[in-house]
Amino acid sequence: MAFSNLQEFIAALESARQLRRVRVEVDPELEISAIADRVSKSPSPEGLAGAPRTDPVHGGDGGVGLLFERVRGSTIPLAINLFGSYARMRMALGCEDFESLAARVQKLARPEPPATLVEKIKMLPELAKIAGYAPKRVKRGMCQEIVRTDDADLLALPIIKCWPHDGGADEEVIVGKTPNAPQRHGVETQDGRSFPLGRYITFAGVYTTRPDGSEPNIGMYRIQVTGPRSAIFHCHMHHDGARHHRLWAAQGRDMPVAIVLGGESVLPYAATCPLPPGISELMFAGFLNDGGIPMVPAKTLPLDVPANAEIVIEGFVSATETAREGPFGDHTGFYSLADSFPTIRVTAITHRERPIYPTTIVGYPPMEDYYMGKATERVFLPLLQMLIPDVVDYNLPRWGAFHNFCFVRIRKEYPLQARKVASSIWGAGQMMFSKFIVIVDEDVDVHDEQAVMFAVGAHVDPRRDTFIVDGPMDILDHAAPYCGAGSKMGIDATRKIPGEGIVRDWPRPMTMPTEIVRLVEGRWAEYGLL
C-alpha cells in the first residue's frame, strides 16, 4: 500500500534505513542542493541488490532520503531525495516492482471482455473498485490546520536555491558572454526584508482547471518565488497547465492555482505522468493509491486540494502580467534560459500544524527525477504497446536526460518497419520530444546499452538507415535551432531484409547450438574453472 501522507512515508523510509536526518543548521542557498547532489549519486542502502533487471549497471545508486531539521531562515524542516532510488519509488507507489504495476495499468486499459454471465457478475466488484478511484470530497483536512490569508508569507518556507546562477542574469549562463552588470544576489521586499534571487519551489503539484471548472489537472511545474506573496508560473506551452492558462487569459480572467506540497505518496509521481488525454491525474493517483484521494475546498479559490497535504499555496495566475523567470539549472545538466512567464498573486497559505517542506533538485543525471522517470518508462510500457503493437520493449537511458535518446526493441515483420515505429513514437504524446530513436531487433536487449551500440555499428549504413524529420522539440533542448522546434533522427539498427535496399546477402549471426550451451553449463564444475 502507498502512504496517506508525507510524514507517514518519511517514517517508513526511516524505519527501512532509507532516510537520514541532518540535525545541524544548513543554508537553503546552495548548501542543501550540494548535499543532495552528492548523496543522490552515491550507492543506495540496498546497492545493486535492489536494482531492477532493466537497470543492472546503475540501478544501485540513489543514496538515501534526507530530512534537514534546521534550515536557516525557517522553522520548517525540509525533505529531499525521498523518491531518489528504485527501492524508495517502489515504497512510494506501494508495489513490489514496476512490472506488477504495469500489469495493473494494462488490465485497467484493456480489460478482457467477459464471455459468460458468470464472468460478467464476477467483474462487478472490479467495476465498483474503479469507481472508488475518483477523488473524494471531505469536510476537513490536515492541510488546513493553520490558515494564513492576510499574513501569508512565502518567505517563511525553507525554499532552496538549487544552482549558482538560478534566477540571475542570462549573461552568466551563456558561454562566450561577458557579464555587463554586477551579479544580483537579492531583492528588497515591500516590508524592507532582503529576499535572495533564484529561490524555487520544485516539488509541488500545481492544480488548475478550465474556466468552467472541468478537466482538473495536476502538473509538476517549477515556481520561482519573488516575494512574500508573489511568484512566477513556469509552464511550457505543450503542458495542460499552460493550455488552461490560455483559456482563462482568452476570457480576460486570472486563473486560480493551488500549489500543493506533500500529500499521499503517489501524488508527486502522478503529477509527472504522461497520461492520455481525458485521464485525470487525480483519478490515476486514486488508482495507484487503491482508493480515491480525499480533497477539501480551498480557502480562497474555487478549487479542491488534497486534504492530507503538508502545505498548500493558493493564488491566481495573472491573465496579462508577466515577469522574467529563470535562468534555472535543469535536468539536462545545463541552465535553461530566462523568459517571460505569468505572475502569481498569493491569496493564502494553509498547512499542517507541524509541516515538512518537500523539495527536489534536478541537474546532471542521475538525480531524484531519474527514478521517477524510469518508473514511468516501465509502468506505461503497456500503453505504448497499445498504441504501437510492434514495440516489445524500450529504454530511456539515464545519460539521455529522457528526451535525447530512446532505444526501442521491435518484432520485425516487414521492410522499413523501423521507420514506421519511429514515426509512431514521435506521434505518441510526450514521446514526440525524443531526439534520437534507435530501433533494434527483438533479440537485442535495449537495457544492455553496449548491445544496442553493437547493433548500430553492425547493422547501420548511415546513408540508408538514418532519417531526419522536423517537429516539436523539448523546450529545454538548447541545441535545437528554435525554441521548442528542430530536427530529430531515427536510426534503423535492425537486420536488413529484402525490400530495404540491400544488394548482397546479409550474414548470419554467430551463436552456439542450444544443446552445446546446456552441455557446457552442466559440466562446468568438471572443467575446474570455477
Coordinates of C-alpha atoms in Angstrom, one line a residue:
M1 CA 0.0 0.0 0.0
A2 CA 1.0 3.6 -0.6
F3 CA 1.2 6.1 2.2
S4 CA -1.6 8.5 3.2
N5 CA 0.7 11.5 3.8
L6 CA 4.3 12.7 3.5
Q7 CA 5.2 12.3 7.2
E8 CA 3.9 8.7 7.2
F9 CA 6.1 8.0 4.2
I10 CA 9.1 9.6 5.9
A11 CA 8.6 7.5 9.0
A12 CA 8.5 4.3 6.8
L13 CA 11.7 5.4 5.0
E14 CA 13.4 6.0 8.3
S15 CA 12.4 2.5 9.6
A16 CA 13.7 1.0 6.4
R17 CA 17.0 2.8 6.8
Q18 CA 16.3 4.7 3.6
L19 CA 16.4 8.2 5.3
R20 CA 19.0 10.1 7.3
R21 CA 18.3 13.2 9.5
V22 CA 20.6 16.2 9.3
R23 CA 20.4 17.9 12.7
V24 CA 22.9 20.8 12.2
E25 CA 21.8 24.1 10.7
V26 CA 22.1 24.3 6.9
D27 CA 21.8 27.1 4.4
P28 CA 18.9 26.9 1.8
E29 CA 21.2 28.8 -0.6
L30 CA 23.1 26.1 -2.4
E31 CA 24.3 24.1 0.6
I32 CA 21.3 21.8 0.7
S33 CA 21.5 21.3 -3.0
A34 CA 25.1 20.4 -3.0
I35 CA 24.5 17.9 -0.2
A36 CA 21.6 16.3 -2.2
D37 CA 23.6 16.3 -5.4
R38 CA 26.4 14.3 -3.7
V39 CA 24.1 11.9 -1.9
S40 CA 21.9 11.2 -5.0
K41 CA 24.9 10.0 -6.9
S42 CA 26.1 7.6 -4.1
P43 CA 25.2 4.0 -3.6
S44 CA 21.7 3.3 -2.1
P45 CA 21.5 1.2 1.1
E46 CA 20.5 -1.9 -0.8
G47 CA 23.0 -1.3 -3.6
L48 CA 22.7 -3.4 -6.8
A49 CA 20.7 -6.0 -4.9
G50 CA 17.8 -3.6 -5.3
A51 CA 18.4 -2.8 -8.9
P52 CA 15.7 -3.9 -11.4
R53 CA 16.6 -6.1 -14.4
T54 CA 16.2 -3.1 -16.6
D55 CA 19.0 -1.1 -14.9
P56 CA 21.7 -3.7 -14.0
V57 CA 24.7 -1.3 -14.1
H58 CA 23.5 1.9 -12.4
G59 CA 20.4 0.7 -10.5
G60 CA 22.2 0.6 -7.1
D61 CA 22.6 4.3 -6.9
G62 CA 20.4 7.0 -5.3
G63 CA 21.8 7.4 -1.8
V64 CA 19.3 8.0 1.0
G65 CA 16.4 10.4 1.5
L66 CA 17.4 13.4 3.6
L67 CA 15.5 15.3 6.3
F68 CA 17.0 18.6 7.3
E69 CA 15.7 19.6 10.7
R70 CA 17.2 23.1 10.9
V71 CA 17.1 25.2 7.8
R72 CA 18.4 28.7 8.2
G73 CA 15.7 31.4 8.0
S74 CA 12.8 29.0 8.6
T75 CA 11.2 26.9 11.4
I76 CA 10.0 24.2 9.0
P77 CA 12.1 21.1 8.3
L78 CA 12.9 20.2 4.7
A79 CA 12.9 16.8 3.0
I80 CA 14.7 16.0 -0.3
N81 CA 15.6 12.9 -2.3
L82 CA 12.7 10.9 -0.9
F83 CA 11.9 9.3 -4.3
G84 CA 15.6 9.1 -5.4
S85 CA 16.1 5.3 -5.7
Y86 CA 14.3 2.3 -7.1
A87 CA 13.5 1.0 -3.6
R88 CA 12.1 4.3 -2.4
M89 CA 10.0 4.7 -5.6
R90 CA 8.6 1.2 -5.0
M91 CA 7.7 2.1 -1.4
A92 CA 6.1 5.4 -2.6
L93 CA 3.9 3.6 -5.1
G94 CA 3.1 0.6 -2.8
C95 CA 4.4 -2.0 -5.3
E96 CA 6.9 -4.8 -5.2
D97 CA 8.1 -3.9 -8.7
F98 CA 7.1 -1.6 -11.6
E99 CA 6.1 -4.5 -13.8
S100 CA 3.3 -5.6 -11.4
L101 CA 2.1 -2.0 -11.5
A102 CA 2.3 -2.0 -15.3
A103 CA 0.2 -5.2 -15.4
R104 CA -2.5 -3.4 -13.3
V105 CA -2.4 -0.5 -15.8
Q106 CA -2.7 -2.9 -18.7
K107 CA -5.7 -4.6 -17.1
L108 CA -7.3 -1.3 -16.5
A109 CA -6.7 0.0 -20.0
R110 CA -7.5 -3.2 -21.8
P111 CA -9.8 -5.5 -19.7
E112 CA -10.7 -8.9 -21.1
P113 CA -14.3 -8.9 -22.1
P114 CA -16.4 -11.4 -20.1
A115 CA -17.5 -14.4 -22.2
T116 CA -20.3 -15.6 -19.8
L117 CA -22.9 -14.3 -17.5
V118 CA -20.9 -15.6 -14.5
E119 CA -17.8 -13.8 -15.7
K120 CA -19.9 -10.6 -16.0
I121 CA -21.1 -10.9 -12.5
K122 CA -17.5 -11.5 -11.3
M123 CA -16.5 -8.2 -12.9
L124 CA -18.9 -6.1 -10.9
P125 CA -16.6 -5.8 -7.8
E126 CA -13.8 -4.7 -10.2
L127 CA -16.1 -2.0 -11.7
A128 CA -17.0 -0.8 -8.3
K129 CA -13.4 -0.6 -7.4
I130 CA -12.6 1.6 -10.4
A131 CA -15.4 3.9 -9.3
G132 CA -13.7 4.2 -6.0
Y133 CA -10.5 5.7 -7.6
A134 CA -12.2 9.1 -8.0
P135 CA -11.3 11.8 -5.6
K136 CA -13.5 12.1 -2.5
R137 CA -14.6 15.5 -1.1
V138 CA -14.3 15.7 2.7
K139 CA -15.2 18.4 5.2
R140 CA -11.8 18.9 6.9
G141 CA -8.2 18.2 6.1
M142 CA -4.9 18.4 7.9
C143 CA -3.7 20.7 5.2
Q144 CA -5.9 23.5 6.7
E145 CA -5.0 23.1 10.4
I146 CA -3.3 26.5 10.0
V147 CA -4.8 29.1 7.6
R148 CA -3.0 32.3 6.7
T149 CA -4.5 34.8 4.3
D150 CA -3.5 38.4 5.0
D151 CA -0.4 37.2 6.8
A152 CA 0.5 34.6 4.2
D153 CA 4.3 34.7 3.7
L154 CA 6.2 32.6 1.2
L155 CA 9.5 33.7 2.8
A156 CA 8.7 31.7 5.9
L157 CA 9.1 28.5 3.9
P158 CA 12.6 26.9 3.5
I159 CA 12.7 27.4 -0.2
I160 CA 16.1 26.5 -1.7
K161 CA 18.3 27.9 -4.4
C162 CA 19.5 24.9 -6.4
W163 CA 22.3 26.2 -8.6
P164 CA 24.6 29.3 -8.5
H165 CA 23.0 31.2 -11.4
D166 CA 19.4 30.4 -10.8
G167 CA 17.2 33.5 -11.2
G168 CA 20.3 35.6 -12.2
A169 CA 21.3 37.3 -15.4
D170 CA 21.4 35.4 -18.8
E171 CA 24.9 36.6 -19.4
E172 CA 26.1 34.4 -16.5
V173 CA 24.9 31.2 -18.1
I174 CA 25.7 31.7 -21.8
V175 CA 29.2 30.6 -23.0
G176 CA 31.0 33.5 -24.6
K177 CA 29.0 36.2 -23.0
T178 CA 30.7 38.6 -20.6
P179 CA 28.6 39.9 -17.7
N180 CA 27.9 43.6 -18.2
A181 CA 26.3 44.1 -14.9
P182 CA 27.2 43.2 -11.3
Q183 CA 25.6 39.9 -10.1
R184 CA 22.4 40.4 -8.2
H185 CA 22.1 38.5 -5.0
G186 CA 18.7 39.6 -3.7
V187 CA 15.8 42.0 -3.9
E188 CA 14.2 44.1 -1.2
T189 CA 10.6 43.3 -0.4
Q190 CA 8.0 46.0 0.4
D191 CA 8.4 45.5 4.1
G192 CA 12.2 46.1 3.8
R193 CA 13.3 42.4 4.0
S194 CA 16.0 41.1 1.7
F195 CA 15.0 38.1 -0.3
P196 CA 17.6 36.2 -2.3
L197 CA 17.1 35.6 -6.0
G198 CA 16.7 32.2 -7.5
R199 CA 14.6 30.5 -4.9
Y200 CA 12.3 27.9 -6.5
I201 CA 9.5 25.6 -5.4
T202 CA 10.5 22.5 -7.3
F203 CA 8.4 19.5 -5.9
A204 CA 4.8 20.8 -5.8
G205 CA 1.7 19.6 -7.6
V206 CA 0.2 22.6 -9.4
Y207 CA -3.6 22.3 -9.6
T208 CA -5.5 24.1 -12.3
T209 CA -8.8 23.6 -14.3
R210 CA -10.5 25.0 -17.3
P211 CA -12.6 28.2 -16.8
D212 CA -15.8 26.1 -16.4
G213 CA -14.2 24.1 -13.6
S214 CA -13.8 21.0 -15.8
E215 CA -10.7 19.0 -16.6
P216 CA -8.8 19.2 -13.3
N217 CA -5.1 18.9 -13.9
I218 CA -2.0 18.4 -11.8
G219 CA 1.4 19.2 -13.2
M220 CA 4.8 19.4 -11.6
Y221 CA 5.9 22.9 -12.7
R222 CA 8.6 24.9 -11.0
I223 CA 7.6 28.1 -9.3
Q224 CA 10.0 31.0 -8.9
V225 CA 9.3 32.9 -5.7
T226 CA 9.8 36.6 -6.0
G227 CA 8.4 37.9 -2.7
P228 CA 6.2 37.2 0.3
R229 CA 3.1 37.0 -1.8
S230 CA 4.4 36.9 -5.3
A231 CA 5.8 34.2 -7.7
I232 CA 6.1 33.2 -11.3
F233 CA 4.3 30.4 -13.0
H234 CA 6.7 28.5 -15.3
C235 CA 4.8 26.1 -17.5
H236 CA 5.9 25.0 -21.1
M237 CA 3.5 25.7 -23.9
H238 CA 2.8 21.9 -24.5
H239 CA 1.5 21.3 -21.0
D240 CA -2.1 21.2 -19.8
G241 CA -1.4 23.9 -17.2
A242 CA -0.3 26.3 -19.9
R243 CA -3.3 25.4 -22.0
H244 CA -5.6 26.1 -19.1
H245 CA -4.0 29.5 -18.6
R246 CA -4.5 30.4 -22.3
L247 CA -8.2 29.6 -21.9
W248 CA -8.5 31.8 -18.8
A249 CA -6.5 34.6 -20.4
A250 CA -8.7 34.5 -23.5
Q251 CA -11.6 35.4 -21.2
G252 CA -9.5 38.2 -19.6
R253 CA -9.6 36.3 -16.2
D254 CA -6.9 35.4 -13.8
M255 CA -6.5 31.6 -13.3
P256 CA -7.0 30.1 -9.9
V257 CA -4.0 27.9 -8.9
A258 CA -3.2 25.7 -5.9
I259 CA 0.5 24.8 -5.3
V260 CA 0.4 21.6 -3.2
L261 CA 3.3 20.2 -1.3
G262 CA 3.1 16.7 0.1
G263 CA 0.0 14.5 0.5
E264 CA -0.3 10.9 -0.5
S265 CA 3.0 9.3 -1.5
V266 CA 1.6 8.6 -5.0
L267 CA 0.7 12.3 -5.7
P268 CA 4.2 13.6 -6.8
Y269 CA 4.5 10.7 -9.2
A270 CA 1.0 11.1 -10.6
A271 CA 1.7 14.8 -11.3
T272 CA 4.6 13.9 -13.6
C273 CA 2.9 11.1 -15.5
P274 CA 2.3 11.5 -19.3
L275 CA -1.4 10.4 -19.1
P276 CA -3.6 10.0 -22.2
P277 CA -6.0 12.9 -23.0
G278 CA -9.0 12.8 -20.7
I279 CA -7.4 10.9 -17.9
S280 CA -7.2 12.9 -14.7
E281 CA -4.0 12.8 -12.6
L282 CA -6.2 12.6 -9.5
M283 CA -8.0 9.6 -10.9
F284 CA -4.7 7.9 -11.7
A285 CA -3.4 8.8 -8.2
G286 CA -6.5 7.1 -6.8
F287 CA -5.7 4.0 -8.9
L288 CA -2.1 4.0 -7.6
N289 CA -3.4 4.6 -4.1
D290 CA -6.0 1.9 -4.4
G291 CA -8.6 4.4 -3.2
G292 CA -9.7 8.0 -4.0
I293 CA -7.7 10.9 -2.8
P294 CA -9.5 12.9 -0.1
M295 CA -10.0 16.5 -1.2
V296 CA -11.2 19.7 0.7
P297 CA -12.3 23.0 -0.8
A298 CA -9.5 25.6 -0.9
K299 CA -10.0 28.6 1.3
T300 CA -9.7 31.4 -1.3
L301 CA -10.2 29.5 -4.6
P302 CA -12.9 27.6 -6.5
L303 CA -10.6 24.5 -6.4
D304 CA -10.3 21.4 -4.3
V305 CA -7.0 20.4 -2.8
P306 CA -5.6 17.2 -1.2
A307 CA -6.7 17.1 2.4
N308 CA -3.6 15.3 3.5
A309 CA -1.1 17.8 2.0
E310 CA 1.6 19.4 4.2
I311 CA 1.4 22.9 2.7
V312 CA -1.0 24.5 0.1
I313 CA -0.3 27.8 -1.5
E314 CA -3.4 29.4 -3.0
G315 CA -3.3 32.2 -5.6
F316 CA -4.2 33.5 -9.0
V317 CA -2.1 33.4 -12.2
S318 CA -2.4 36.7 -14.0
A319 CA -4.1 36.8 -17.4
T320 CA -1.9 39.7 -18.5
E321 CA 1.1 40.4 -16.3
T322 CA 4.4 38.5 -17.0
A323 CA 7.8 38.7 -15.4
R324 CA 11.3 37.5 -16.2
E325 CA 11.7 33.9 -14.9
G326 CA 15.0 32.0 -14.9
P327 CA 17.7 31.0 -15.7
F328 CA 17.3 27.7 -13.9
G329 CA 19.7 24.7 -13.6
D330 CA 17.7 21.9 -15.2
H331 CA 17.7 18.1 -15.6
T332 CA 19.6 18.4 -18.8
G333 CA 22.7 19.4 -16.9
F334 CA 22.5 23.0 -18.3
Y335 CA 20.8 26.2 -17.4
S336 CA 17.5 26.8 -19.2
L337 CA 17.5 30.5 -20.2
A338 CA 15.3 33.2 -18.8
D339 CA 11.9 34.0 -20.5
S340 CA 8.7 35.8 -19.7
F341 CA 6.0 33.8 -17.8
P342 CA 2.8 34.8 -16.0
T343 CA 3.0 36.1 -12.4
I344 CA 1.2 34.6 -9.4
R345 CA -0.6 36.6 -6.7
V346 CA -0.7 34.6 -3.5
T347 CA -4.0 34.8 -1.6
A348 CA -3.5 32.2 1.2
I349 CA -1.1 29.6 2.6
T350 CA -2.5 26.7 4.6
H351 CA -0.6 23.9 6.3
R352 CA -0.4 21.2 8.9
E353 CA 0.4 22.3 12.5
R354 CA 4.0 20.9 12.1
P355 CA 4.6 20.7 8.3
I356 CA 7.6 19.3 6.5
Y357 CA 8.5 21.0 3.2
P358 CA 9.4 18.6 0.4
T359 CA 11.7 19.7 -2.4
T360 CA 14.0 18.3 -5.1
I361 CA 17.0 19.3 -7.1
V362 CA 17.5 18.5 -10.8
G363 CA 20.7 18.5 -12.8
Y364 CA 23.2 16.2 -14.4
P365 CA 21.7 12.7 -14.0
P366 CA 21.1 10.6 -12.0
M367 CA 19.0 12.5 -9.6
E368 CA 15.7 12.1 -7.9
D369 CA 13.8 12.7 -11.2
Y370 CA 15.7 9.8 -12.9
Y371 CA 14.0 7.2 -10.8
M372 CA 10.6 8.7 -11.2
G373 CA 11.1 8.8 -14.9
K374 CA 12.3 5.1 -15.0
A375 CA 9.1 4.2 -13.1
T376 CA 7.1 5.9 -15.9
E377 CA 9.1 4.0 -18.5
R378 CA 8.1 0.7 -17.0
V379 CA 4.5 1.5 -15.9
F380 CA 3.5 3.0 -19.2
L381 CA 5.0 0.3 -21.5
P382 CA 1.6 -1.4 -21.9
L383 CA 0.0 1.9 -23.0
L384 CA 2.8 2.4 -25.6
Q385 CA 2.3 -1.1 -26.8
M386 CA -1.4 -0.5 -27.2
L387 CA -0.6 2.5 -29.5
I388 CA 2.3 0.7 -31.2
P389 CA 1.9 -3.1 -31.1
D390 CA 5.3 -3.5 -32.9
V391 CA 7.1 -2.4 -29.7
V392 CA 8.4 -5.2 -27.5
D393 CA 10.3 -3.0 -25.0
Y394 CA 12.0 0.4 -24.8
N395 CA 14.7 2.1 -22.7
L396 CA 15.3 5.8 -22.0
P397 CA 19.0 5.7 -20.9
R398 CA 19.9 7.8 -18.0
W399 CA 22.6 9.8 -19.9
G400 CA 19.9 10.8 -22.4
A401 CA 18.0 13.0 -20.0
F402 CA 14.8 11.2 -21.1
H403 CA 14.2 13.1 -24.3
N404 CA 17.6 12.8 -26.0
F405 CA 17.7 9.0 -26.6
C406 CA 15.1 6.3 -26.9
F407 CA 16.1 2.7 -27.6
V408 CA 13.2 0.6 -29.0
R409 CA 13.0 -3.2 -29.5
I410 CA 10.6 -4.4 -32.1
R411 CA 9.3 -7.7 -33.6
K412 CA 10.3 -7.1 -37.2
E413 CA 8.0 -8.5 -39.8
Y414 CA 8.2 -6.3 -42.9
P415 CA 10.6 -3.8 -44.8
L416 CA 11.0 -0.3 -43.3
Q417 CA 9.0 -1.2 -40.2
A418 CA 11.6 0.6 -38.1
R419 CA 10.7 3.9 -39.8
K420 CA 7.0 3.3 -39.2
V421 CA 7.7 2.6 -35.5
A422 CA 9.9 5.7 -35.1
S423 CA 7.2 7.9 -36.7
S424 CA 4.5 6.4 -34.4
I425 CA 6.7 7.1 -31.3
W426 CA 7.1 10.8 -32.5
G427 CA 3.3 10.9 -32.6
A428 CA 2.7 9.5 -29.1
G429 CA 2.3 12.3 -26.6
Q430 CA 5.5 13.5 -24.9
M431 CA 7.5 10.8 -26.8
M432 CA 7.4 13.4 -29.6
F433 CA 10.4 15.1 -27.9
S434 CA 12.7 12.1 -28.5
K435 CA 15.7 13.4 -30.4
F436 CA 17.3 10.1 -31.3
I437 CA 15.3 6.9 -31.7
V438 CA 17.3 3.7 -32.2
I439 CA 15.3 0.7 -33.4
V440 CA 16.7 -2.8 -32.8
D441 CA 15.6 -6.4 -33.4
E442 CA 13.7 -8.5 -30.9
D443 CA 16.8 -10.4 -29.8
V444 CA 18.6 -7.3 -28.7
D445 CA 18.2 -6.2 -25.0
V446 CA 17.5 -2.5 -25.1
H447 CA 18.7 -2.3 -21.4
D448 CA 22.1 -3.6 -22.4
E449 CA 23.4 -0.3 -23.9
Q450 CA 26.5 -2.0 -25.2
A451 CA 24.4 -4.5 -27.2
V452 CA 22.4 -1.6 -28.7
M453 CA 25.5 0.2 -29.8
F454 CA 26.9 -3.1 -31.2
A455 CA 23.7 -3.4 -33.3
V456 CA 24.1 0.2 -34.5
G457 CA 27.7 -0.5 -35.6
A458 CA 26.9 -3.8 -37.2
H459 CA 23.6 -3.1 -39.0
V460 CA 23.5 0.6 -39.8
D461 CA 24.6 2.2 -43.1
P462 CA 24.5 5.9 -42.3
R463 CA 23.0 6.9 -45.7
R464 CA 20.4 4.2 -45.9
D465 CA 19.4 3.6 -42.3
T466 CA 19.2 7.1 -40.7
F467 CA 16.3 9.5 -41.3
I468 CA 15.7 13.1 -40.1
V469 CA 12.4 14.8 -39.5
D470 CA 11.4 18.2 -38.3
G471 CA 9.0 18.7 -35.5
P472 CA 8.3 19.8 -31.9
M473 CA 11.3 19.5 -29.5
D474 CA 11.6 19.8 -25.8
I475 CA 11.8 23.5 -24.8
L476 CA 14.9 22.6 -22.8
D477 CA 16.8 21.4 -25.9
H478 CA 19.3 24.2 -26.3
A479 CA 20.8 22.6 -29.4
A480 CA 17.6 23.0 -31.4
P481 CA 17.7 26.0 -33.8
Y482 CA 14.4 27.3 -32.4
C483 CA 12.8 27.2 -29.0
G484 CA 10.7 24.1 -29.0
A485 CA 11.3 23.2 -32.6
G486 CA 14.0 21.4 -34.5
S487 CA 15.1 18.1 -36.1
K488 CA 15.1 14.5 -34.8
M489 CA 16.8 11.4 -36.1
G490 CA 15.7 7.8 -36.4
I491 CA 18.3 5.1 -36.7
D492 CA 17.3 1.7 -38.1
A493 CA 19.7 -0.7 -36.4
T494 CA 17.7 -3.8 -37.3
R495 CA 19.0 -6.6 -39.6
K496 CA 18.0 -5.7 -43.1
I497 CA 15.7 -7.8 -45.2
P498 CA 14.7 -7.8 -48.9
G499 CA 12.9 -4.6 -49.7
E500 CA 15.2 -2.4 -47.6
G501 CA 17.8 -1.6 -50.3
I502 CA 20.3 -4.4 -49.7
V503 CA 22.0 -5.7 -52.8
R504 CA 24.0 -8.6 -51.3
D505 CA 23.5 -11.4 -48.8
W506 CA 23.0 -10.5 -45.1
P507 CA 25.3 -12.6 -42.9
R508 CA 24.0 -14.9 -40.2
P509 CA 24.8 -14.0 -36.6
M510 CA 27.1 -16.4 -34.7
T511 CA 25.5 -18.4 -31.9
M512 CA 26.3 -21.7 -30.2
P513 CA 23.8 -24.6 -30.6
T514 CA 21.5 -24.8 -27.6
E515 CA 22.5 -28.4 -26.8
I516 CA 26.2 -27.4 -26.6
V517 CA 25.4 -24.5 -24.3
R518 CA 23.5 -26.8 -22.0
L519 CA 26.2 -29.4 -22.1
V520 CA 28.9 -26.8 -21.0
E521 CA 26.6 -25.5 -18.3
G522 CA 26.1 -29.0 -17.0
R523 CA 29.8 -29.9 -16.9
W524 CA 31.2 -26.5 -15.9
A525 CA 32.2 -27.7 -12.4
E526 CA 34.1 -30.7 -14.0
Y527 CA 36.3 -28.4 -16.0
G528 CA 37.9 -27.0 -12.9
L529 CA 37.2 -23.4 -14.0
L530 CA 35.1 -22.2 -11.1

